[in-house]
Amino acid sequence: MQKSTTADTSPSAPIETVEFASDLGIRLRRSAEYVAVPLFALVTSGALFAVFLALIGKPPADFYSLLWRGGFGTAFSLQNTLQRAAPLILTALAMAIPARIGLIMIGGEGALVLSGFSAAAVALPLIGVAPKFVLLPVMAAAAIVVGALWVGLAGYLRHARGVNETISSLLLTYIAIAIMNFFVEGALRDPGSANKPSTFPIGDANMIGTIPGTDVHWGLAAGIVLCIALHFLMSRTTFGFAARITGGNPRAALAQGLPVGKLIVACSMIAGACAGVAGFFEIAAIHGRANASLAAGYGFTGILVAFLARHNPIAIIPVAIMFGGIAAAGGLIQRRMGLPDASVLVLQGLIFVVLLISETLYGRFAIFSGERSTSRT
Amino acid sequence: MTAAISTYASMPKPAARLATAPSLEAINMTKRFGSFTALDNVTMEVPAGQFHALLGENGAGKSTLVKCIMGFYHADEGDIRLNGREIKVGNPKDARANGIGMVYQHFTLVPSLTAAENLVINRADAPAVINWAAEKRRLEAFLETMPFRVPLDTPVSALAAGEKQKLEILKLLYLDQRFMILDEPTSVLTPGEADEILGLLKQMALKKEITVVIITHKFREVTQFADAVTVLRRGKHVGGGLVSELTTDQMARMMIGDTPIRATAERKAVPHDKPVLDLAGLYAEDQEGLPAIDGLNLTVHGGEIVGIAGVSGNGQSELVEVLSGQRPLQDGQITIHGQQFVPTRDHYDKFKVFGLPEEPLRNATVPRMTVAENMAFRAYDKPPMSVGWWLTPGPMRARARELIKAYRVKTTSPESPIENLSGGNVQRAVLARELSGSVDVLIVANPCFGLDFASVADIRAQIMEQRNRGAAVLLVSEDLDEVLELADRVAVMSEGKINYVSPVSATDRHTIGQYMAGH
């Protein structure tokens, strides 16, 4: 709404002093909103889950205290939590980076599985031949390249053929798992893995090991470093700026002559590379071999983490740790309360639904905008 | 109180509305959105059979008022009286039941269905199984009673815009909605079609068959057709009365208020003999893959504004999209200064091509990014705003502050999301970004659509200034007055081609109108 409009607004007109509200103040208020709304969603879904527990006759207070003990309360549980958070950070990045350019890419699980398998597969001819410091980089490179190509394919199909990236990335996940199963149960199967078909192990000597003084593997460090690096890429580089224009308004991006297709494929490939790093660490730090355990659902939980973090790479770190804790506490809760293992999945699902509903709350509260709300007719 | 009301009261209800125009009063209407008052104690009285114009700038509260009457909004205060009796309009269904109907700015017909189907499915009591033979007979009988008709068995998509608009009006009459609100009904019509339709409505109103409220900002339509006028400004009733007792000047002053309007920029005599932008044999498709631009040729010289007039939907928006890289070119060549132009970032910079697209919030900005970021779209990847790949936010913000001051963009901060700005200020921010450097080619599309008078004058002056500096300006506008005011030459676009080009001084509204209609 126009207030008092002075008509002479040519650039040559005498310049009046314009007083701006503090930039920092406005940015802080907006950031506060990004914290407050997801926090509200968390508390609400927690309360709803408490009702669910009460309905099935389990005391909610016990559940939440066990959740704390199993996830964060002891040094052991905390390390277990961080161990689980590492792949979640990376798969959440695989969701968050394409989201910044306007894509809902949910193929993190498939990219993780296929790149983990690729890492294990390229290691096979090198085991016992190449030293560890050669083997591990080769495995990592294979995982990153395969992951990048896998999600990059969904991005390419989106740009070149108009295929919906959400559908294609999801379907590519099933293809990825099928490819791994095909080789693991066939040509690359270790005959010694009777009950659980697997590839040959890369060997304990070749495992990547843990961060000194902890039981947590290096994937956590890699995830945190990538979060910080990608945060700067998206917010402080011309690439990130172009990606944000494209994500915010593709029509405006085209009108600015930006290479929208290349940006889409590039962001998809970065996403796939992140999932690839997760796949590499699952092999090199946890399993030592490729088998069905790779498809543990980290890719899917990562979607949830990214949404709760509002696709902000830095916010992904604490959110992933929280979800790592929920997963880590699952076993304890199951044993102590006689609850099925899936009950933590119910909690996760509730969080996701409440979070999506809470999206409508943004911009509704004047305290966060610092401006008079204006409505136009 | 008119005779129609007393007749109404004495007759049984449903039959009473047949062929009688109702009167309607909206009394002391107030509507607030949060702390913003969109409608402030506004009263509009429309006697039965009147052709009433509702005037006001965009954002004056016209839409809010009619949306309250139609039941889309609930007024915080105020009453609506139909034929002198208070009615409650809680939702659009209530409005419909009371015989209040609206023709929207854009068509609400189903394009793939025939006229007959469109009429029948809109009936509230449409049966689950439709006896088409019987319905057709009834429709024919209904059309017999109407002053105009449309082909019943043609799909709506094959009808001309004027026919569609007639069908929209027939729909209201068929549903017995004899209080009609028309929201800028002529924006999609040629001047000839507009006059025909408004003339027909006027005759029906004179016969007290309908009551009409028309939202418009074309004074020509008001003086030619309307009996009375209500003028709103910033949510307030600022005047009105019988059109016969008001001059155009008085009405304009009511709409604008005391805001001083910048005089039209002077058209300087600049040499314009050097062709700059040349469009040769352009072809492009629309969303459905049908030809939208069909062999278009046009040359724009430096120091000249070429205005493209045309009925909306004849390929104008597709042409702008092609020139701004939003739509692929199927065939043909765009050259600037004799060199081939492709809409990429390099070429925009090399040829100094800038654009003011229509609906800037949709086409030229990222609504959620800040004003400063939006203002940096052209320059973020060049020094001083970035060093190599690395952005330097300091210079970006400093530049935004300069532009905000120079172009008087009203914003609380360069860090506010641009979507918080009013339409005029968004357009000004885009203007600041696009026009602050040296411009060789300027592509402008409906630059003043939906803006207030002051912004309109300002933006037109800026466009004229670029022309005076020697830029080649291509102006695409659905507002013929805008084309006639700004352009040196007018080109008429019809069915994807330019079918008429003439210096503005050597043509007139009537000739242009005929070419717009495709003759």
mmCIF file of N, CA and C in Angstrom, chain A residues 1-23 26-27 30 232-233 235-239 241-242 244-246 248-249 251-252 254-258 310 369-377, chain B residues 33 35-36 38 59 64 234 259-260 262 321 324-326 345 348 361-363 365-366 368-370 373 377-378 380 386 389-391 393 397 401 404-408 410-416 419-422 425 433-434 452 454 458 462:
data_model
loop_
_atom_site.group_PDB
_atom_site.id
_atom_site.type_symbol
_atom_site.label_atom_id
_atom_site.label_comp_id
_atom_site.label_asym_id
_atom_site.label_seq_id
_atom_site.Cartn_x
_atom_site.Cartn_y
_atom_site.Cartn_z
ATOM 1 N N MET A 1 0.847 -1.194 0.000
ATOM 2 C CA MET A 1 0.000 0.000 0.000
ATOM 3 C C MET A 1 0.877 1.236 0.000
ATOM 4 N N GLN A 2 0.519 2.124 -0.874
ATOM 5 C CA GLN A 2 1.297 3.336 -0.999
ATOM 6 C C GLN A 2 0.913 4.276 0.116
ATOM 7 N N LYS A 3 1.880 4.804 0.834
ATOM 8 C CA LYS A 3 1.504 5.812 1.818
ATOM 9 C C LYS A 3 1.646 7.172 1.150
ATOM 10 N N SER A 4 2.479 8.043 1.666
ATOM 11 C CA SER A 4 2.545 9.343 1.016
ATOM 12 C C SER A 4 3.580 9.267 -0.100
ATOM 13 N N THR A 5 3.101 9.344 -1.308
ATOM 14 C CA THR A 5 4.015 9.211 -2.427
ATOM 15 C C THR A 5 4.340 10.586 -2.982
ATOM 16 N N THR A 6 5.572 10.928 -2.968
ATOM 17 C CA THR A 6 5.942 12.147 -3.662
ATOM 18 C C THR A 6 6.226 11.750 -5.089
ATOM 19 N N ALA A 7 5.746 12.538 -5.990
ATOM 20 C CA ALA A 7 5.753 12.070 -7.371
ATOM 21 C C ALA A 7 7.102 12.236 -8.039
ATOM 22 N N ASP A 8 7.813 13.288 -7.677
ATOM 23 C CA ASP A 8 9.072 13.501 -8.367
ATOM 24 C C ASP A 8 10.127 12.567 -7.788
ATOM 25 N N THR A 9 10.390 11.503 -8.484
ATOM 26 C CA THR A 9 11.298 10.509 -7.926
ATOM 27 C C THR A 9 12.418 10.213 -8.895
ATOM 28 N N SER A 10 12.768 11.171 -9.688
ATOM 29 C CA SER A 10 13.848 10.937 -10.634
ATOM 30 C C SER A 10 15.162 10.822 -9.870
ATOM 31 N N PRO A 11 16.114 10.119 -10.432
ATOM 32 C CA PRO A 11 17.381 9.934 -9.732
ATOM 33 C C PRO A 11 18.055 11.267 -9.411
ATOM 34 N N SER A 12 17.738 12.293 -10.201
ATOM 35 C CA SER A 12 18.432 13.554 -9.991
ATOM 36 C C SER A 12 17.764 14.394 -8.910
ATOM 37 N N ALA A 13 16.599 13.938 -8.423
ATOM 38 C CA ALA A 13 15.892 14.721 -7.415
ATOM 39 C C ALA A 13 16.725 14.795 -6.146
ATOM 40 N N PRO A 14 16.546 15.878 -5.367
ATOM 41 C CA PRO A 14 17.332 15.996 -4.146
ATOM 42 C C PRO A 14 17.094 14.784 -3.240
ATOM 43 N N ILE A 15 18.170 14.314 -2.687
ATOM 44 C CA ILE A 15 18.088 13.072 -1.922
ATOM 45 C C ILE A 15 17.700 13.382 -0.481
ATOM 46 N N GLU A 16 16.651 12.744 -0.028
ATOM 47 C CA GLU A 16 16.277 12.922 1.367
ATOM 48 C C GLU A 16 16.940 11.828 2.193
ATOM 49 N N THR A 17 17.127 12.107 3.450
ATOM 50 C CA THR A 17 17.772 11.106 4.286
ATOM 51 C C THR A 17 16.775 9.988 4.571
ATOM 52 N N VAL A 18 17.206 8.790 4.326
ATOM 53 C CA VAL A 18 16.336 7.659 4.587
ATOM 54 C C VAL A 18 16.861 6.948 5.828
ATOM 55 N N GLU A 19 16.003 6.789 6.808
ATOM 56 C CA GLU A 19 16.426 6.076 8.013
ATOM 57 C C GLU A 19 15.957 4.629 7.914
ATOM 58 N N PHE A 20 16.892 3.710 7.973
ATOM 59 C CA PHE A 20 16.511 2.308 7.906
ATOM 60 C C PHE A 20 16.472 1.720 9.312
ATOM 61 N N ALA A 21 15.577 0.800 9.503
ATOM 62 C CA ALA A 21 15.619 0.009 10.721
ATOM 63 C C ALA A 21 16.939 -0.766 10.697
ATOM 64 N N SER A 22 17.433 -1.113 11.863
ATOM 65 C CA SER A 22 18.728 -1.789 11.924
ATOM 66 C C SER A 22 18.702 -3.086 11.118
ATOM 67 N N ASP A 23 19.637 -3.227 10.176
ATOM 68 C CA ASP A 23 19.707 -4.438 9.364
ATOM 69 C C ASP A 23 19.908 -5.665 10.230
ATOM 70 N N ILE A 26 16.779 -6.787 11.986
ATOM 71 C CA ILE A 26 15.838 -7.498 11.125
ATOM 72 C C ILE A 26 16.311 -8.916 10.857
ATOM 73 N N ARG A 27 17.630 -9.047 10.620
ATOM 74 C CA ARG A 27 18.135 -10.395 10.348
ATOM 75 C C ARG A 27 17.979 -11.295 11.571
ATOM 76 N N ARG A 30 14.380 -12.424 11.883
ATOM 77 C CA ARG A 30 14.021 -13.479 10.933
ATOM 78 C C ARG A 30 14.634 -14.808 11.359
ATOM 79 N N PHE A 232 28.895 -21.959 3.275
ATOM 80 C CA PHE A 232 29.555 -20.818 2.635
ATOM 81 C C PHE A 232 29.336 -20.837 1.123
ATOM 82 N N LEU A 233 29.339 -22.022 0.535
ATOM 83 C CA LEU A 233 29.100 -22.089 -0.912
ATOM 84 C C LEU A 233 27.739 -21.489 -1.269
ATOM 85 N N SER A 235 25.788 -19.447 0.604
ATOM 86 C CA SER A 235 25.443 -18.091 1.042
ATOM 87 C C SER A 235 26.475 -17.046 0.633
ATOM 88 N N ARG A 236 27.699 -17.465 0.315
ATOM 89 C CA ARG A 236 28.733 -16.461 0.106
ATOM 90 C C ARG A 236 29.423 -16.523 -1.248
ATOM 91 N N THR A 237 28.925 -17.331 -2.168
ATOM 92 C CA THR A 237 29.587 -17.375 -3.474
ATOM 93 C C THR A 237 28.592 -16.996 -4.569
ATOM 94 N N THR A 238 29.119 -16.636 -5.721
ATOM 95 C CA THR A 238 28.257 -16.291 -6.854
ATOM 96 C C THR A 238 27.455 -17.522 -7.277
ATOM 97 N N PHE A 239 28.048 -18.704 -7.125
ATOM 98 C CA PHE A 239 27.322 -19.933 -7.458
ATOM 99 C C PHE A 239 26.077 -20.062 -6.582
ATOM 100 N N PHE A 241 24.555 -17.753 -4.911
ATOM 101 C CA PHE A 241 23.623 -16.663 -5.179
ATOM 102 C C PHE A 241 22.758 -17.001 -6.388
ATOM 103 N N ALA A 242 23.415 -17.482 -7.442
ATOM 104 C CA ALA A 242 22.680 -17.868 -8.653
ATOM 105 C C ALA A 242 21.714 -19.004 -8.342
ATOM 106 N N ARG A 244 20.299 -19.591 -5.477
ATOM 107 C CA ARG A 244 19.176 -19.077 -4.691
ATOM 108 C C ARG A 244 18.200 -18.307 -5.578
ATOM 109 N N ILE A 245 18.703 -17.583 -6.563
ATOM 110 C CA ILE A 245 17.786 -16.900 -7.489
ATOM 111 C C ILE A 245 16.948 -17.950 -8.210
ATOM 112 N N THR A 246 17.631 -18.998 -8.697
ATOM 113 C CA THR A 246 16.933 -20.040 -9.438
ATOM 114 C C THR A 246 15.901 -20.732 -8.558
ATOM 115 N N GLY A 248 14.460 -19.550 -5.867
ATOM 116 C CA GLY A 248 13.407 -18.645 -5.422
ATOM 117 C C GLY A 248 12.444 -18.275 -6.527
ATOM 118 N N ASN A 249 12.922 -18.207 -7.753
ATOM 119 C CA ASN A 249 12.053 -17.821 -8.861
ATOM 120 C C ASN A 249 12.737 -18.162 -10.186
ATOM 121 N N ARG A 251 11.718 -18.154 -13.159
ATOM 122 C CA ARG A 251 11.454 -17.200 -14.238
ATOM 123 C C ARG A 251 12.412 -16.019 -14.160
ATOM 124 N N ALA A 252 12.632 -15.528 -12.936
ATOM 125 C CA ALA A 252 13.557 -14.410 -12.770
ATOM 126 C C ALA A 252 14.972 -14.855 -13.126
ATOM 127 N N LEU A 254 15.862 -17.106 -15.329
ATOM 128 C CA LEU A 254 15.982 -17.138 -16.791
ATOM 129 C C LEU A 254 16.113 -15.731 -17.339
ATOM 130 N N ALA A 255 15.316 -14.816 -16.789
ATOM 131 C CA ALA A 255 15.365 -13.437 -17.274
ATOM 132 C C ALA A 255 16.712 -12.792 -16.975
ATOM 133 N N GLN A 256 17.443 -13.315 -15.990
ATOM 134 C CA GLN A 256 18.783 -12.811 -15.712
ATOM 135 C C GLN A 256 19.825 -13.549 -16.541
ATOM 136 N N GLY A 257 19.365 -14.436 -17.409
ATOM 137 C CA GLY A 257 20.289 -15.154 -18.272
ATOM 138 C C GLY A 257 21.133 -16.191 -17.550
ATOM 139 N N LEU A 258 20.666 -16.658 -16.401
ATOM 140 C CA LEU A 258 21.452 -17.638 -15.656
ATOM 141 C C LEU A 258 21.340 -19.018 -16.302
ATOM 142 N N ARG A 310 15.277 -26.614 8.012
ATOM 143 C CA ARG A 310 14.909 -25.638 6.974
ATOM 144 C C ARG A 310 15.987 -25.538 5.896
ATOM 145 N N SER A 369 8.863 -10.105 12.171
ATOM 146 C CA SER A 369 9.152 -9.338 10.957
ATOM 147 C C SER A 369 9.657 -7.950 11.301
ATOM 148 N N GLY A 370 9.245 -7.443 12.456
ATOM 149 C CA GLY A 370 9.676 -6.100 12.827
ATOM 150 C C GLY A 370 9.046 -5.047 11.959
ATOM 151 N N GLU A 371 8.044 -5.456 11.190
ATOM 152 C CA GLU A 371 7.386 -4.501 10.313
ATOM 153 C C GLU A 371 5.898 -4.591 10.533
ATOM 154 N N ARG A 372 5.220 -3.506 10.202
ATOM 155 C CA ARG A 372 3.773 -3.525 10.223
ATOM 156 C C ARG A 372 3.330 -4.489 9.145
ATOM 157 N N SER A 373 2.433 -5.376 9.492
ATOM 158 C CA SER A 373 2.005 -6.302 8.447
ATOM 159 C C SER A 373 1.106 -5.553 7.484
ATOM 160 N N THR A 374 1.386 -5.682 6.215
ATOM 161 C CA THR A 374 0.580 -4.989 5.219
ATOM 162 C C THR A 374 -0.125 -6.023 4.368
ATOM 163 N N SER A 375 -1.370 -5.803 4.155
ATOM 164 C CA SER A 375 -2.095 -6.695 3.254
ATOM 165 C C SER A 375 -2.579 -5.890 2.090
ATOM 166 N N ARG A 376 -2.541 -6.480 0.958
ATOM 167 C CA ARG A 376 -3.051 -5.793 -0.214
ATOM 168 C C ARG A 376 -4.351 -6.425 -0.659
ATOM 169 N N THR A 377 -5.190 -5.613 -1.257
ATOM 170 C CA THR A 377 -6.472 -6.151 -1.723
ATOM 171 C C THR A 377 -6.309 -6.751 -3.092
ATOM 172 N N PHE B 33 -7.427 -5.588 7.566
ATOM 173 C CA PHE B 33 -6.526 -6.752 7.511
ATOM 174 C C PHE B 33 -5.425 -6.462 8.507
ATOM 175 N N SER B 35 -3.529 -4.592 11.059
ATOM 176 C CA SER B 35 -3.593 -3.194 11.451
ATOM 177 C C SER B 35 -3.919 -2.308 10.257
ATOM 178 N N PHE B 36 -4.062 -2.929 9.086
ATOM 179 C CA PHE B 36 -4.285 -2.142 7.874
ATOM 180 C C PHE B 36 -5.782 -2.075 7.555
ATOM 181 N N ALA B 38 -8.375 -1.610 4.910
ATOM 182 C CA ALA B 38 -8.509 -1.619 3.454
ATOM 183 C C ALA B 38 -9.749 -0.860 3.025
ATOM 184 N N GLY B 59 -5.501 -0.654 -5.204
ATOM 185 C CA GLY B 59 -5.269 -0.547 -3.770
ATOM 186 C C GLY B 59 -6.174 0.458 -3.102
ATOM 187 N N THR B 64 -11.760 -4.887 -2.510
ATOM 188 C CA THR B 64 -12.178 -5.280 -1.165
ATOM 189 C C THR B 64 -13.674 -5.065 -1.006
ATOM 190 N N ARG B 234 -7.566 5.155 -1.086
ATOM 191 C CA ARG B 234 -6.974 4.613 0.138
ATOM 192 C C ARG B 234 -8.038 4.122 1.116
ATOM 193 N N THR B 259 -1.879 14.296 -4.384
ATOM 194 C CA THR B 259 -0.556 13.880 -4.822
ATOM 195 C C THR B 259 -0.165 14.591 -6.103
ATOM 196 N N PRO B 260 0.938 15.310 -6.083
ATOM 197 C CA PRO B 260 1.354 15.948 -7.324
ATOM 198 C C PRO B 260 1.834 14.897 -8.310
ATOM 199 N N ARG B 262 3.946 13.914 -11.598
ATOM 200 C CA ARG B 262 5.037 14.373 -12.430
ATOM 201 C C ARG B 262 4.563 14.503 -13.871
ATOM 202 N N GLU B 321 8.697 -13.031 -23.253
ATOM 203 C CA GLU B 321 9.392 -14.186 -22.672
ATOM 204 C C GLU B 321 10.541 -14.658 -23.558
ATOM 205 N N SER B 324 13.367 -12.331 -23.122
ATOM 206 C CA SER B 324 14.030 -12.385 -21.817
ATOM 207 C C SER B 324 14.424 -13.803 -21.442
ATOM 208 N N GLY B 325 14.517 -14.680 -22.415
ATOM 209 C CA GLY B 325 15.086 -16.003 -22.159
ATOM 210 C C GLY B 325 14.187 -16.954 -21.407
ATOM 211 N N GLN B 326 12.915 -16.591 -21.246
ATOM 212 C CA GLN B 326 12.030 -17.463 -20.485
ATOM 213 C C GLN B 326 11.281 -18.448 -21.380
ATOM 214 N N ARG B 345 23.405 -14.402 -19.962
ATOM 215 C CA ARG B 345 23.942 -13.339 -19.126
ATOM 216 C C ARG B 345 25.038 -12.539 -19.850
ATOM 217 N N TYR B 348 23.384 -10.209 -22.357
ATOM 218 C CA TYR B 348 22.705 -9.090 -21.700
ATOM 219 C C TYR B 348 23.714 -7.987 -21.389
ATOM 220 N N LEU B 361 7.142 -8.829 -9.475
ATOM 221 C CA LEU B 361 7.359 -9.758 -8.356
ATOM 222 C C LEU B 361 7.458 -11.195 -8.883
ATOM 223 N N ARG B 362 6.756 -11.467 -9.990
ATOM 224 C CA ARG B 362 6.751 -12.818 -10.536
ATOM 225 C C ARG B 362 7.877 -13.026 -11.542
ATOM 226 N N ASN B 363 8.273 -11.971 -12.230
ATOM 227 C CA ASN B 363 9.186 -12.150 -13.355
ATOM 228 C C ASN B 363 10.589 -11.613 -13.139
ATOM 229 N N THR B 365 11.985 -10.683 -9.778
ATOM 230 C CA THR B 365 12.540 -10.691 -8.422
ATOM 231 C C THR B 365 12.390 -12.075 -7.820
ATOM 232 N N VAL B 366 13.143 -12.305 -6.748
ATOM 233 C CA VAL B 366 12.893 -13.473 -5.914
ATOM 234 C C VAL B 366 12.234 -12.928 -4.648
ATOM 235 N N ARG B 368 11.362 -13.799 -1.758
ATOM 236 C CA ARG B 368 11.861 -14.004 -0.408
ATOM 237 C C ARG B 368 13.269 -13.482 -0.185
ATOM 238 N N MET B 369 13.968 -13.130 -1.252
ATOM 239 C CA MET B 369 15.301 -12.568 -1.056
ATOM 240 C C MET B 369 15.163 -11.095 -0.695
ATOM 241 N N THR B 370 16.223 -10.530 -0.138
ATOM 242 C CA THR B 370 16.105 -9.175 0.368
ATOM 243 C C THR B 370 16.105 -8.159 -0.768
ATOM 244 N N GLU B 373 19.605 -7.872 -2.130
ATOM 245 C CA GLU B 373 19.976 -8.989 -3.011
ATOM 246 C C GLU B 373 19.275 -8.865 -4.362
ATOM 247 N N PHE B 377 20.959 -8.373 -8.714
ATOM 248 C CA PHE B 377 20.889 -9.464 -9.693
ATOM 249 C C PHE B 377 21.741 -9.215 -10.934
ATOM 250 N N ARG B 378 21.822 -7.966 -11.352
ATOM 251 C CA ARG B 378 22.575 -7.706 -12.574
ATOM 252 C C ARG B 378 24.082 -7.677 -12.329
ATOM 253 N N TYR B 380 25.860 -8.922 -9.284
ATOM 254 C CA TYR B 380 26.461 -9.662 -8.168
ATOM 255 C C TYR B 380 27.722 -10.414 -8.559
ATOM 256 N N SER B 386 31.661 -8.919 -6.023
ATOM 257 C CA SER B 386 32.275 -10.214 -5.780
ATOM 258 C C SER B 386 33.716 -10.184 -6.265
ATOM 259 N N TRP B 389 34.779 -15.935 -7.222
ATOM 260 C CA TRP B 389 33.542 -16.599 -6.835
ATOM 261 C C TRP B 389 32.975 -16.047 -5.542
ATOM 262 N N TRP B 390 33.788 -15.262 -4.845
ATOM 263 C CA TRP B 390 33.436 -14.903 -3.473
ATOM 264 C C TRP B 390 32.615 -13.628 -3.427
ATOM 265 N N LEU B 391 31.439 -13.668 -2.830
ATOM 266 C CA LEU B 391 30.601 -12.477 -2.729
ATOM 267 C C LEU B 391 31.112 -11.568 -1.615
ATOM 268 N N PRO B 393 29.413 -8.893 0.622
ATOM 269 C CA PRO B 393 28.104 -8.295 0.911
ATOM 270 C C PRO B 393 28.181 -6.793 1.194
ATOM 271 N N ARG B 397 25.394 -4.176 -0.227
ATOM 272 C CA ARG B 397 24.467 -3.412 0.608
ATOM 273 C C ARG B 397 24.630 -1.902 0.364
ATOM 274 N N ARG B 401 21.732 0.706 -0.848
ATOM 275 C CA ARG B 401 21.356 1.942 -0.150
ATOM 276 C C ARG B 401 21.343 3.127 -1.097
ATOM 277 N N ILE B 404 18.285 2.759 -3.396
ATOM 278 C CA ILE B 404 17.040 2.973 -2.655
ATOM 279 C C ILE B 404 16.807 4.468 -2.468
ATOM 280 N N LYS B 405 17.881 5.199 -2.170
ATOM 281 C CA LYS B 405 17.737 6.640 -1.995
ATOM 282 C C LYS B 405 17.448 7.321 -3.323
ATOM 283 N N ALA B 406 18.240 6.987 -4.350
ATOM 284 C CA ALA B 406 18.109 7.684 -5.625
ATOM 285 C C ALA B 406 16.745 7.448 -6.252
ATOM 286 N N TYR B 407 16.208 6.238 -6.102
ATOM 287 C CA TYR B 407 14.935 5.935 -6.740
ATOM 288 C C TYR B 407 13.778 5.961 -5.746
ATOM 289 N N ARG B 408 14.075 6.367 -4.506
ATOM 290 C CA ARG B 408 13.058 6.488 -3.461
ATOM 291 C C ARG B 408 12.202 5.245 -3.340
ATOM 292 N N LYS B 410 10.505 2.717 -1.139
ATOM 293 C CA LYS B 410 10.091 2.759 0.266
ATOM 294 C C LYS B 410 10.206 1.369 0.872
ATOM 295 N N THR B 411 11.222 1.217 1.716
ATOM 296 C CA THR B 411 11.396 -0.057 2.404
ATOM 297 C C THR B 411 11.937 0.234 3.781
ATOM 298 N N THR B 412 11.609 -0.631 4.754
ATOM 299 C CA THR B 412 12.118 -0.388 6.100
ATOM 300 C C THR B 412 13.619 -0.606 6.155
ATOM 301 N N SER B 413 14.126 -1.455 5.277
ATOM 302 C CA SER B 413 15.547 -1.774 5.304
ATOM 303 C C SER B 413 15.935 -2.464 4.010
ATOM 304 N N PRO B 414 17.208 -2.327 3.586
ATOM 305 C CA PRO B 414 17.648 -3.113 2.419
ATOM 306 C C PRO B 414 17.592 -4.615 2.702
ATOM 307 N N GLU B 415 17.475 -4.975 3.991
ATOM 308 C CA GLU B 415 17.457 -6.394 4.361
ATOM 309 C C GLU B 415 16.050 -6.979 4.437
ATOM 310 N N SER B 416 15.030 -6.172 4.141
ATOM 311 C CA SER B 416 13.668 -6.722 4.154
ATOM 312 C C SER B 416 13.468 -7.571 2.907
ATOM 313 N N GLU B 419 9.259 -9.007 -1.062
ATOM 314 C CA GLU B 419 7.818 -9.251 -1.135
ATOM 315 C C GLU B 419 7.033 -8.387 -0.160
ATOM 316 N N ASN B 420 7.727 -7.779 0.831
ATOM 317 C CA ASN B 420 7.023 -6.901 1.769
ATOM 318 C C ASN B 420 6.740 -5.527 1.189
ATOM 319 N N LEU B 421 7.313 -5.225 0.009
ATOM 320 C CA LEU B 421 7.135 -3.897 -0.564
ATOM 321 C C LEU B 421 5.833 -3.823 -1.357
ATOM 322 N N SER B 422 5.322 -2.612 -1.509
ATOM 323 C CA SER B 422 4.124 -2.433 -2.335
ATOM 324 C C SER B 422 4.503 -2.571 -3.806
ATOM 325 N N ASN B 425 6.690 0.074 -5.317
ATOM 326 C CA ASN B 425 8.069 0.063 -4.838
ATOM 327 C C ASN B 425 8.863 -1.126 -5.368
ATOM 328 N N ARG B 433 17.493 -1.234 -10.528
ATOM 329 C CA ARG B 433 18.467 -2.233 -10.918
ATOM 330 C C ARG B 433 18.728 -2.188 -12.419
ATOM 331 N N GLU B 434 17.670 -2.042 -13.216
ATOM 332 C CA GLU B 434 17.812 -2.185 -14.658
ATOM 333 C C GLU B 434 18.252 -0.894 -15.348
ATOM 334 N N ASP B 452 -0.221 2.900 -8.801
ATOM 335 C CA ASP B 452 -0.933 4.139 -8.567
ATOM 336 C C ASP B 452 -0.443 5.215 -9.536
ATOM 337 N N ALA B 454 0.943 8.154 -9.242
ATOM 338 C CA ALA B 454 2.262 8.768 -9.078
ATOM 339 C C ALA B 454 3.351 7.844 -9.618
ATOM 340 N N ASP B 458 5.878 8.389 -12.882
ATOM 341 C CA ASP B 458 7.296 8.279 -12.619
ATOM 342 C C ASP B 458 7.956 7.261 -13.545
ATOM 343 N N GLN B 462 10.709 7.666 -16.657
ATOM 344 C CA GLN B 462 12.002 6.976 -16.714
ATOM 345 C C GLN B 462 12.206 6.282 -18.058
#
